[in-house]
Structures are given as C-alpha cells and as structure tokens.
C-alpha cells in the first residue's frame, strides 16, 4: 500500500494539486490550510466544513503528522531547549528564548533546526562535528513551532539551529511560505530571520523568494582564517557575497545582519575588528557579537567582557551598528547541537 501523504507542511498549491488529483474541489485546499495552520487540528475528521465523502477520501490517502518534543530542559533564565525525534534514532533541537526585559518588549523567539546535523563543518560548532544525517521536511521544521507549549507566545522565529538553511532550501522555503502567507499563519516576514554561512546561490534565491531577514555567519573577516574555521569560505568567499549583498536594496524593513561569535585568541583582537569594519564599510547592516559557549572539547572559549567591549567599541567608532547578544541558557548547554548529540549518543 502506498504511504499516506502528510497534509501538515504542504503549501496551498500542493494541497490544490492533491485535491484536484483526488476529485475534490480546488477550494477545499484553502479550507484544509485553514484547519491545519489556523485551527491547528490533528485529524482529518475535525475538518467539518469538508463533506463526509471528501474527508473519507482524504483519510484514505493522507494523514496529519506533527512531531512533538520528547524532552525539554529549562534554564534558570527561562530559556527552554526542546528535543525532537527524527528518523533512525536521530534528534534535532529547538530553543525557546523568552525576553521580558524592557528592551526585549516581551519578545519570545524560537530558534529552529532545518537539518539533522550539518555538512558545513564549522570548527566551533558541535552540530558540525556530528556530520550530516539528512534534511528536515517542512513538516518537521514547522513542528518545532506548532508543537511547542509556547507556540502562541512566539513573536519571532530564527533559523539558526542545527543545519544550514540554504543547504535544505526547498523545505526551508516551504516552511517560510506557510509561516508568512495569508493561507498559512500570515506572519509578517520581518518576524523571521534566516541565517547562513554564506552559500551564495541559495542566498540569492532566498532574497528573491522571501522578504524575511537575513543573517550571515561571519565569525572572521580574514579569508584564510575564516576558511580555517569555516570550510564553506573556500567555495563561497564572504567578500564576494558581501559585494553581491551591496547590490541589494536594504533601505526597507528587511534587515541584514552579520553574526560574529567571539572566540578567544582566534578572532577577537583589534586587527579582526578592523577587518570586519573594512569588509562591511558603508553597507546597511548590523553586527551581532555573540559570546562563545565553550565546546565540550574545550578548543574554543569566549574572551573576557573587556575584550568583547573593546571589539564592539571599535566597530561602533567605525560606523557599524553593533550589538552584543545576551548569552542565554548557558546552564542547559545552549550551544547548538549539544543536547541532540548527547541524546543520540545515549540512544
Ligand atoms: Fe552547520 Fe551552522 Fe554549525 Fe556551521 S555553525 S556547522 S552551518 S549548524
């Protein structure tokens, strides 16, 4: 018997094709979207404005499958890390980050994963060390939001968890469509940020296909030093990417940011700050400095706050908008991939 199709995670167009193929009216697809993404039903039987015959036909060929988390760890600062099972004893993580500070204006951000592991091999990243084990489907990406107890509190979603979004482009785009179009959740695209190590072809498609914010993982502006910790630099030099980004229009609401994890003794002195300032001079963007979470092998550590402040001050003096991202959930191993990696090892 053919495997049943998962309705959850399908776009309006895909549902229209499915309906027409099954002899159902095309308008049923919009009704199904409403049940799936607005009313959040878990069974086809609950889609009560579809005829009994249509529901019976759908049940013959389709299911609604969402993946709930099997474990959660809560930090003393309120950050929660959720573990989601995927096929073959593998796991992915999503991290819920509430921010009730005045500055945060009650933001609640979810950081989602898009792949099981990652093939980008960034040296400072625990996920990178686990290798690549597959792409998440749009349903698996969206489950990380829809199946969260805090789903209705979310104000923002960032694609900054396990995996490289541009390496699973179609499924990431499908999930973004469902989050941001009127037949889906209807969120503003400016509530969503997608991060990339700098896979240029994917980024150019992303800029055409969506209005979501873009974050580039920079971490070092010296080409050879960046290549030593981020192998993707060899295929996609970040300077070439920045030249292309300069040709885009950043005057609207869409934001461009560069993530820079501070690594003691690797990328944290003033010569590094000067190279960042040179690379990004005149580009409308923001630099987010991130304190490094120490990795289990102890190779990378965060520099002191004094060093980070000097770095930040240098960038600000040279005309860049630069923020220091508060470190959250350190007591629950918030570094990307640690919980999923540990659970896999235990399994
Ligand atoms: Fe992959 Fe991101 Fe980790 Fe690099 S930092 S290995 S892109 S998950």
CSV table of N, CA, C and O in Angstrom, one decimal, residues 235-332:
chain,number,residue,atom,x,y,z
A,235,UNK,N,34.6,27.6,-0.9
A,235,UNK,CA,33.7,27.6,-2.0
A,235,UNK,C,33.0,29.0,-2.2
A,235,UNK,O,32.7,29.4,-3.3
A,236,UNK,N,32.7,29.6,-1.1
A,236,UNK,CA,31.9,30.9,-1.2
A,236,UNK,C,32.6,31.9,-0.4
A,236,UNK,O,32.2,32.2,0.8
A,237,UNK,N,33.6,32.6,-0.9
A,237,UNK,CA,34.3,33.6,-0.1
A,237,UNK,C,33.3,34.7,0.3
A,237,UNK,O,32.5,35.2,-0.5
A,238,UNK,N,33.4,35.1,1.6
A,238,UNK,CA,32.5,36.0,2.1
A,238,UNK,C,32.6,37.4,1.5
A,238,UNK,O,31.6,38.1,1.4
A,239,UNK,N,33.8,37.8,1.0
A,239,UNK,CA,33.9,39.1,0.4
A,239,UNK,C,33.1,39.2,-0.9
A,239,UNK,O,32.5,40.2,-1.2
A,240,UNK,N,33.1,38.0,-1.6
A,240,UNK,CA,32.3,38.0,-2.9
A,240,UNK,C,30.8,38.1,-2.5
A,240,UNK,O,30.0,38.8,-3.2
A,241,UNK,N,30.4,37.4,-1.4
A,241,UNK,CA,29.0,37.5,-1.0
A,241,UNK,C,28.6,39.0,-0.6
A,241,UNK,O,27.6,39.5,-1.0
A,242,UNK,N,29.5,39.6,0.1
A,242,UNK,CA,29.3,41.0,0.6
A,242,UNK,C,29.1,41.9,-0.7
A,242,UNK,O,28.2,42.8,-0.7
A,243,UNK,N,30.0,41.7,-1.7
A,243,UNK,CA,29.8,42.5,-2.9
A,243,UNK,C,28.5,42.3,-3.5
A,243,UNK,O,27.8,43.3,-4.0
A,244,UNK,N,28.0,41.1,-3.5
A,244,UNK,CA,26.6,40.9,-4.1
A,244,UNK,C,25.5,41.5,-3.2
A,244,UNK,O,24.6,42.1,-3.7
A,245,UNK,N,25.7,41.4,-1.9
A,245,UNK,CA,24.7,42.0,-1.0
A,245,UNK,C,24.7,43.5,-1.1
A,245,UNK,O,23.6,44.1,-0.9
A,246,UNK,N,25.8,44.1,-1.5
A,246,UNK,CA,25.8,45.6,-1.6
A,246,UNK,C,24.9,46.0,-2.8
A,246,UNK,O,24.4,47.1,-2.8
A,247,UNK,N,24.7,45.1,-3.7
A,247,UNK,CA,23.8,45.4,-4.9
A,247,UNK,C,22.3,45.3,-4.5
A,247,UNK,O,21.5,45.7,-5.3
A,248,UNK,N,22.0,44.7,-3.4
A,248,UNK,CA,20.6,44.6,-3.0
A,248,UNK,C,20.1,45.9,-2.3
A,248,UNK,O,20.9,46.6,-1.8
A,249,UNK,N,18.8,46.0,-2.3
A,249,UNK,CA,18.2,47.2,-1.6
A,249,UNK,C,17.9,46.9,-0.2
A,249,UNK,O,17.1,46.0,0.1
A,250,UNK,N,18.6,47.5,0.8
A,250,UNK,CA,18.4,47.3,2.2
A,250,UNK,C,17.7,48.5,2.9
A,250,UNK,O,17.8,48.6,4.1
A,251,UNK,N,17.1,49.3,2.0
A,251,UNK,CA,16.6,50.6,2.6
A,251,UNK,C,15.2,50.3,3.3
A,251,UNK,O,14.7,51.2,4.0
A,252,UNK,N,14.6,49.2,3.0
A,252,UNK,CA,13.2,48.9,3.5
A,252,UNK,C,13.3,48.3,4.9
A,252,UNK,O,14.3,48.5,5.6
A,253,UNK,N,12.3,47.5,5.2
A,253,UNK,CA,12.2,46.9,6.6
A,253,UNK,C,13.1,45.7,6.7
A,253,UNK,O,13.3,45.2,7.8
A,254,UNK,N,13.4,45.1,5.6
A,254,UNK,CA,14.2,43.8,5.6
A,254,UNK,C,15.6,44.1,6.2
A,254,UNK,O,16.2,45.1,5.8
A,255,UNK,N,16.0,43.3,7.2
A,255,UNK,CA,17.3,43.5,7.8
A,255,UNK,C,18.4,42.6,7.4
A,255,UNK,O,18.1,41.4,7.2
A,256,UNK,N,19.6,43.1,7.3
A,256,UNK,CA,20.8,42.3,7.1
A,256,UNK,C,21.6,42.3,8.3
A,256,UNK,O,22.0,43.4,8.8
A,257,UNK,N,22.0,41.2,8.8
A,257,UNK,CA,22.9,41.2,10.0
A,257,UNK,C,24.1,40.2,9.8
A,257,UNK,O,24.0,39.3,9.0
A,258,UNK,N,25.1,40.4,10.5
A,258,UNK,CA,26.3,39.5,10.5
A,258,UNK,C,26.5,39.0,11.9
A,258,UNK,O,26.6,39.8,12.8
A,259,UNK,N,26.6,37.7,12.0
A,259,UNK,CA,26.8,37.1,13.3
A,259,UNK,C,28.3,36.9,13.5
A,259,UNK,O,29.0,36.4,12.6
A,260,UNK,N,28.7,37.3,14.7
A,260,UNK,CA,30.2,37.1,14.9
A,260,UNK,C,30.4,36.5,16.3
A,260,UNK,O,30.2,37.2,17.3
A,261,UNK,N,30.7,35.3,16.4
A,261,UNK,CA,30.9,34.6,17.7
A,261,UNK,C,32.3,34.9,18.1
A,261,UNK,O,33.3,34.6,17.4
A,262,UNK,N,32.5,35.5,19.3
A,262,UNK,CA,33.8,35.9,19.8
A,262,UNK,C,34.5,34.6,20.3
A,262,UNK,O,34.0,33.9,21.2
A,263,UNK,N,35.7,34.3,19.7
A,263,UNK,CA,36.4,33.1,20.1
A,263,UNK,C,37.8,33.6,20.6
A,263,UNK,O,38.6,34.2,19.8
A,264,UNK,N,38.1,33.3,21.8
A,264,UNK,CA,39.3,33.8,22.4
A,264,UNK,C,40.6,33.4,21.7
A,264,UNK,O,40.7,32.2,21.3
A,265,UNK,N,41.4,34.4,21.3
A,265,UNK,CA,42.6,34.1,20.7
A,265,UNK,C,42.5,33.8,19.2
A,265,UNK,O,43.5,33.5,18.5
A,266,UNK,N,41.3,33.7,18.7
A,266,UNK,CA,41.1,33.3,17.3
A,266,UNK,C,40.6,34.5,16.4
A,266,UNK,O,41.1,34.6,15.3
A,267,UNK,N,39.7,35.3,16.9
A,267,UNK,CA,39.1,36.3,16.1
A,267,UNK,C,38.7,37.6,16.9
A,267,UNK,O,37.8,38.3,16.5
A,268,UNK,N,39.4,37.8,18.0
A,268,UNK,CA,38.9,38.8,19.0
A,268,UNK,C,39.8,40.0,19.2
A,268,UNK,O,39.5,40.8,20.0
A,269,UNK,N,40.9,40.1,18.4
A,269,UNK,CA,41.7,41.3,18.6
A,269,UNK,C,41.3,42.5,17.7
A,269,UNK,O,40.5,42.3,16.8
A,270,UNK,N,42.0,43.6,17.9
A,270,UNK,CA,41.5,44.8,17.1
A,270,UNK,C,41.8,44.6,15.6
A,270,UNK,O,41.1,45.2,14.8
A,271,UNK,N,42.8,43.9,15.2
A,271,UNK,CA,43.0,43.7,13.8
A,271,UNK,C,41.8,43.0,13.2
A,271,UNK,O,41.4,43.2,12.0
A,272,UNK,N,41.2,42.1,13.9
A,272,UNK,CA,40.0,41.4,13.4
A,272,UNK,C,38.9,42.4,13.3
A,272,UNK,O,38.1,42.3,12.3
A,273,UNK,N,38.7,43.2,14.3
A,273,UNK,CA,37.6,44.2,14.3
A,273,UNK,C,37.9,45.2,13.1
A,273,UNK,O,36.9,45.5,12.3
A,274,UNK,N,39.1,45.5,12.8
A,274,UNK,CA,39.4,46.4,11.7
A,274,UNK,C,39.0,45.8,10.4
A,274,UNK,O,38.5,46.4,9.4
A,275,UNK,N,39.3,44.5,10.3
A,275,UNK,CA,39.0,43.7,9.0
A,275,UNK,C,37.4,43.7,8.8
A,275,UNK,O,37.0,43.8,7.7
A,276,UNK,N,36.7,43.5,9.9
A,276,UNK,CA,35.2,43.5,9.8
A,276,UNK,C,34.8,44.8,9.4
A,276,UNK,O,33.9,45.0,8.5
A,277,UNK,N,35.3,45.9,10.0
A,277,UNK,CA,34.9,47.3,9.6
A,277,UNK,C,35.2,47.5,8.2
A,277,UNK,O,34.4,48.2,7.5
A,278,UNK,N,36.3,47.0,7.7
A,278,UNK,CA,36.7,47.2,6.3
A,278,UNK,C,35.7,46.5,5.3
A,278,UNK,O,35.2,47.0,4.3
A,279,UNK,N,35.4,45.2,5.7
A,279,UNK,CA,34.6,44.4,4.9
A,279,UNK,C,33.2,45.0,4.7
A,279,UNK,O,32.6,45.0,3.6
A,280,UNK,N,32.7,45.5,5.8
A,280,UNK,CA,31.2,46.0,5.9
A,280,UNK,C,31.1,47.5,5.7
A,280,UNK,O,29.9,48.0,5.8
A,281,UNK,N,32.1,48.2,5.5
A,281,UNK,CA,32.0,49.7,5.4
A,281,UNK,C,31.0,50.1,4.5
A,281,UNK,O,30.9,49.7,3.3
A,282,UNK,N,30.1,51.0,5.0
A,282,UNK,CA,29.1,51.6,4.1
A,282,UNK,C,27.9,50.7,3.8
A,282,UNK,O,26.9,51.1,3.2
A,283,UNK,N,27.9,49.4,4.2
A,283,UNK,CA,26.8,48.5,3.9
A,283,UNK,C,25.8,48.7,5.1
A,283,UNK,O,26.1,48.7,6.2
A,284,UNK,N,24.5,48.8,4.7
A,284,UNK,CA,23.5,49.0,5.7
A,284,UNK,C,23.2,47.6,6.4
A,284,UNK,O,22.6,46.7,5.8
A,285,UNK,N,23.7,47.4,7.6
A,285,UNK,CA,23.6,46.1,8.2
A,285,UNK,C,23.9,46.3,9.7
A,285,UNK,O,24.2,47.4,10.2
A,286,UNK,N,23.9,45.2,10.4
A,286,UNK,CA,24.1,45.3,11.9
A,286,UNK,C,25.1,44.1,12.2
A,286,UNK,O,25.0,43.0,11.5
A,287,UNK,N,26.0,44.3,13.1
A,287,UNK,CA,26.8,43.1,13.5
A,287,UNK,C,26.4,42.7,14.9
A,287,UNK,O,26.3,43.5,15.8
A,288,UNK,N,26.1,41.4,15.0
A,288,UNK,CA,25.7,40.9,16.4
A,288,UNK,C,26.9,40.1,16.9
A,288,UNK,O,27.3,39.1,16.3
A,289,UNK,N,27.5,40.6,18.0
A,289,UNK,CA,28.6,39.8,18.6
A,289,UNK,C,27.9,38.8,19.6
A,289,UNK,O,27.0,39.1,20.3
A,290,UNK,N,28.5,37.6,19.6
A,290,UNK,CA,27.9,36.5,20.4
A,290,UNK,C,29.0,36.0,21.3
A,290,UNK,O,30.1,35.6,20.8
A,291,UNK,N,28.8,35.8,22.5
A,291,UNK,CA,29.7,35.2,23.4
A,291,UNK,C,29.7,33.7,23.1
A,291,UNK,O,28.7,33.1,23.0
A,292,UNK,N,30.9,33.1,22.9
A,292,UNK,CA,31.0,31.7,22.6
A,292,UNK,C,30.6,30.8,23.8
A,292,UNK,O,31.1,31.1,24.9
A,293,UNK,N,29.8,29.8,23.5
A,293,UNK,CA,29.6,28.8,24.6
A,293,UNK,C,30.7,27.8,24.4
A,293,UNK,O,30.9,27.3,23.4
A,294,UNK,N,31.4,27.6,25.5
A,294,UNK,CA,32.5,26.7,25.5
A,294,UNK,C,32.1,25.3,24.9
A,294,UNK,O,31.1,24.8,25.3
A,295,UNK,N,32.9,24.8,24.0
A,295,UNK,CA,32.5,23.4,23.4
A,295,UNK,C,33.1,22.3,24.3
A,295,UNK,O,34.1,22.6,25.1
A,296,UNK,N,32.5,21.1,24.3
A,296,UNK,CA,33.0,20.1,25.2
A,296,UNK,C,34.5,19.8,25.0
A,296,UNK,O,35.1,19.4,26.0
A,297,UNK,N,35.1,19.9,23.8
A,297,UNK,CA,36.5,19.6,23.7
A,297,UNK,C,37.4,20.8,24.2
A,297,UNK,O,38.6,20.6,24.2
A,298,UNK,N,36.7,21.8,24.6
A,298,UNK,CA,37.5,22.9,25.2
A,298,UNK,C,38.4,23.7,24.2
A,298,UNK,O,39.1,24.6,24.7
A,299,UNK,N,38.2,23.5,22.9
A,299,UNK,CA,39.1,24.2,22.0
A,299,UNK,C,38.8,25.7,21.9
A,299,UNK,O,39.6,26.5,21.7
A,300,UNK,N,37.5,26.0,22.0
A,300,UNK,CA,37.1,27.4,21.9
A,300,UNK,C,36.4,27.9,23.1
A,300,UNK,O,35.7,27.2,23.8
A,301,UNK,N,36.8,29.1,23.5
A,301,UNK,CA,36.3,29.8,24.7
A,301,UNK,C,35.9,31.2,24.3
A,301,UNK,O,36.4,31.7,23.3
A,302,UNK,N,35.1,31.8,25.2
A,302,UNK,CA,34.8,33.2,24.9
A,302,UNK,C,35.9,34.1,25.5
A,302,UNK,O,36.4,33.8,26.6
A,303,UNK,N,36.2,35.2,24.9
A,303,UNK,CA,37.1,36.1,25.5
A,303,UNK,C,36.4,36.9,26.7
A,303,UNK,O,35.2,36.7,26.8
A,304,UNK,N,37.2,37.7,27.4
A,304,UNK,CA,36.5,38.4,28.5
A,304,UNK,C,35.6,39.5,28.0
A,304,UNK,O,35.7,39.9,26.9
A,305,UNK,N,34.8,40.0,28.9
A,305,UNK,CA,33.9,41.1,28.5
A,305,UNK,C,34.6,42.3,28.1
A,305,UNK,O,34.2,43.1,27.3
A,306,UNK,N,35.8,42.5,28.7
A,306,UNK,CA,36.6,43.7,28.4
A,306,UNK,C,37.1,43.6,26.9
A,306,UNK,O,37.0,44.6,26.1
A,307,UNK,N,37.5,42.4,26.5
A,307,UNK,CA,37.9,42.2,25.1
A,307,UNK,C,36.7,42.4,24.2
A,307,UNK,O,36.8,43.1,23.1
A,308,UNK,N,35.6,41.8,24.5
A,308,UNK,CA,34.4,42.0,23.7
A,308,UNK,C,34.0,43.4,23.6
A,308,UNK,O,33.7,43.9,22.5
A,309,UNK,N,34.0,44.2,24.7
A,309,UNK,CA,33.6,45.6,24.7
A,309,UNK,C,34.6,46.4,23.8
A,309,UNK,O,34.1,47.2,23.0
A,310,UNK,N,35.9,46.1,23.9
A,310,UNK,CA,36.8,46.9,23.0
A,310,UNK,C,36.5,46.6,21.5
A,310,UNK,O,36.6,47.5,20.7
A,311,UNK,N,36.2,45.3,21.2
A,311,UNK,CA,35.9,45.0,19.9
A,311,UNK,C,34.7,45.7,19.4
A,311,UNK,O,34.7,46.3,18.3
A,312,UNK,N,33.7,45.7,20.2
A,312,UNK,CA,32.4,46.3,19.9
A,312,UNK,C,32.6,47.8,19.7
A,312,UNK,O,32.2,48.4,18.7
A,313,UNK,N,33.3,48.4,20.6
A,313,UNK,CA,33.6,49.9,20.6
A,313,UNK,C,34.3,50.3,19.3
A,313,UNK,O,34.0,51.3,18.7
A,314,UNK,N,35.2,49.4,18.9
A,314,UNK,CA,36.0,49.7,17.6
A,314,UNK,C,35.0,49.8,16.4
A,314,UNK,O,35.0,50.7,15.6
A,315,UNK,N,34.1,48.7,16.4
A,315,UNK,CA,33.1,48.7,15.3
A,315,UNK,C,32.2,49.9,15.3
A,315,UNK,O,31.9,50.5,14.2
A,316,UNK,N,31.8,50.3,16.5
A,316,UNK,CA,30.8,51.4,16.6
A,316,UNK,C,31.5,52.7,16.2
A,316,UNK,O,31.0,53.5,15.4
A,317,UNK,N,32.8,52.8,16.6
A,317,UNK,CA,33.6,54.0,16.2
A,317,UNK,C,33.7,54.1,14.7
A,317,UNK,O,33.9,55.2,14.2
A,318,UNK,N,33.7,53.0,14.1
A,318,UNK,CA,33.9,52.9,12.6
A,318,UNK,C,32.6,52.8,11.9
A,318,UNK,O,32.6,52.3,10.7
A,319,UNK,N,31.6,53.3,12.5
A,319,UNK,CA,30.3,53.5,11.8
A,319,UNK,C,29.4,52.3,11.7
A,319,UNK,O,28.4,52.3,11.0
A,320,UNK,N,29.7,51.2,12.4
A,320,UNK,CA,28.8,50.0,12.3
A,320,UNK,C,27.8,50.0,13.5
A,320,UNK,O,28.2,50.4,14.6
A,321,UNK,N,26.6,49.5,13.2
A,321,UNK,CA,25.7,49.2,14.3
A,321,UNK,C,26.1,47.8,14.9
A,321,UNK,O,26.2,46.9,14.1
A,322,UNK,N,26.3,47.8,16.1
A,322,UNK,CA,26.9,46.6,16.7
A,322,UNK,C,26.2,46.3,18.0
A,322,UNK,O,26.2,47.1,18.9
A,323,UNK,N,25.7,45.1,18.2
A,323,UNK,CA,25.0,44.7,19.5
A,323,UNK,C,25.8,43.5,20.0
A,323,UNK,O,26.3,42.7,19.3
A,324,UNK,N,25.7,43.4,21.3
A,324,UNK,CA,26.3,42.2,22.0
A,324,UNK,C,25.1,41.4,22.4
A,324,UNK,O,24.3,41.8,23.2
A,325,UNK,N,24.9,40.2,21.8
A,325,UNK,CA,23.8,39.4,22.1
A,325,UNK,C,23.9,38.8,23.5
A,325,UNK,O,25.0,38.2,23.8
A,326,UNK,N,22.9,38.9,24.3
A,326,UNK,CA,23.0,38.4,25.7
A,326,UNK,C,23.1,36.9,25.6
A,326,UNK,O,22.5,36.2,24.7
A,327,UNK,N,23.9,36.3,26.4
A,327,UNK,CA,24.1,34.9,26.4
A,327,UNK,C,23.0,34.2,27.2
A,327,UNK,O,22.7,34.5,28.3
A,328,UNK,N,22.2,33.3,26.5
A,328,UNK,CA,21.1,32.7,27.2
A,328,UNK,C,21.2,31.2,27.3
A,328,UNK,O,21.8,30.6,26.5
A,329,UNK,N,20.7,30.7,28.4
A,329,UNK,CA,20.6,29.2,28.6
A,329,UNK,C,21.9,28.5,28.7
A,329,UNK,O,22.0,27.4,28.4
A,330,UNK,N,22.9,29.2,29.3
A,330,UNK,CA,24.3,28.6,29.3
A,330,UNK,C,24.2,27.3,30.2
A,330,UNK,O,24.9,26.4,29.9
A,331,UNK,N,23.4,27.4,31.3
A,331,UNK,CA,23.3,26.2,32.2
A,331,UNK,C,22.6,25.0,31.6
A,331,UNK,O,22.7,23.9,32.1
A,332,UNK,N,22.0,25.1,30.4
A,332,UNK,CA,21.4,24.0,29.8
A,332,UNK,C,22.1,23.7,28.4
A,332,UNK,O,21.5,23.2,27.5
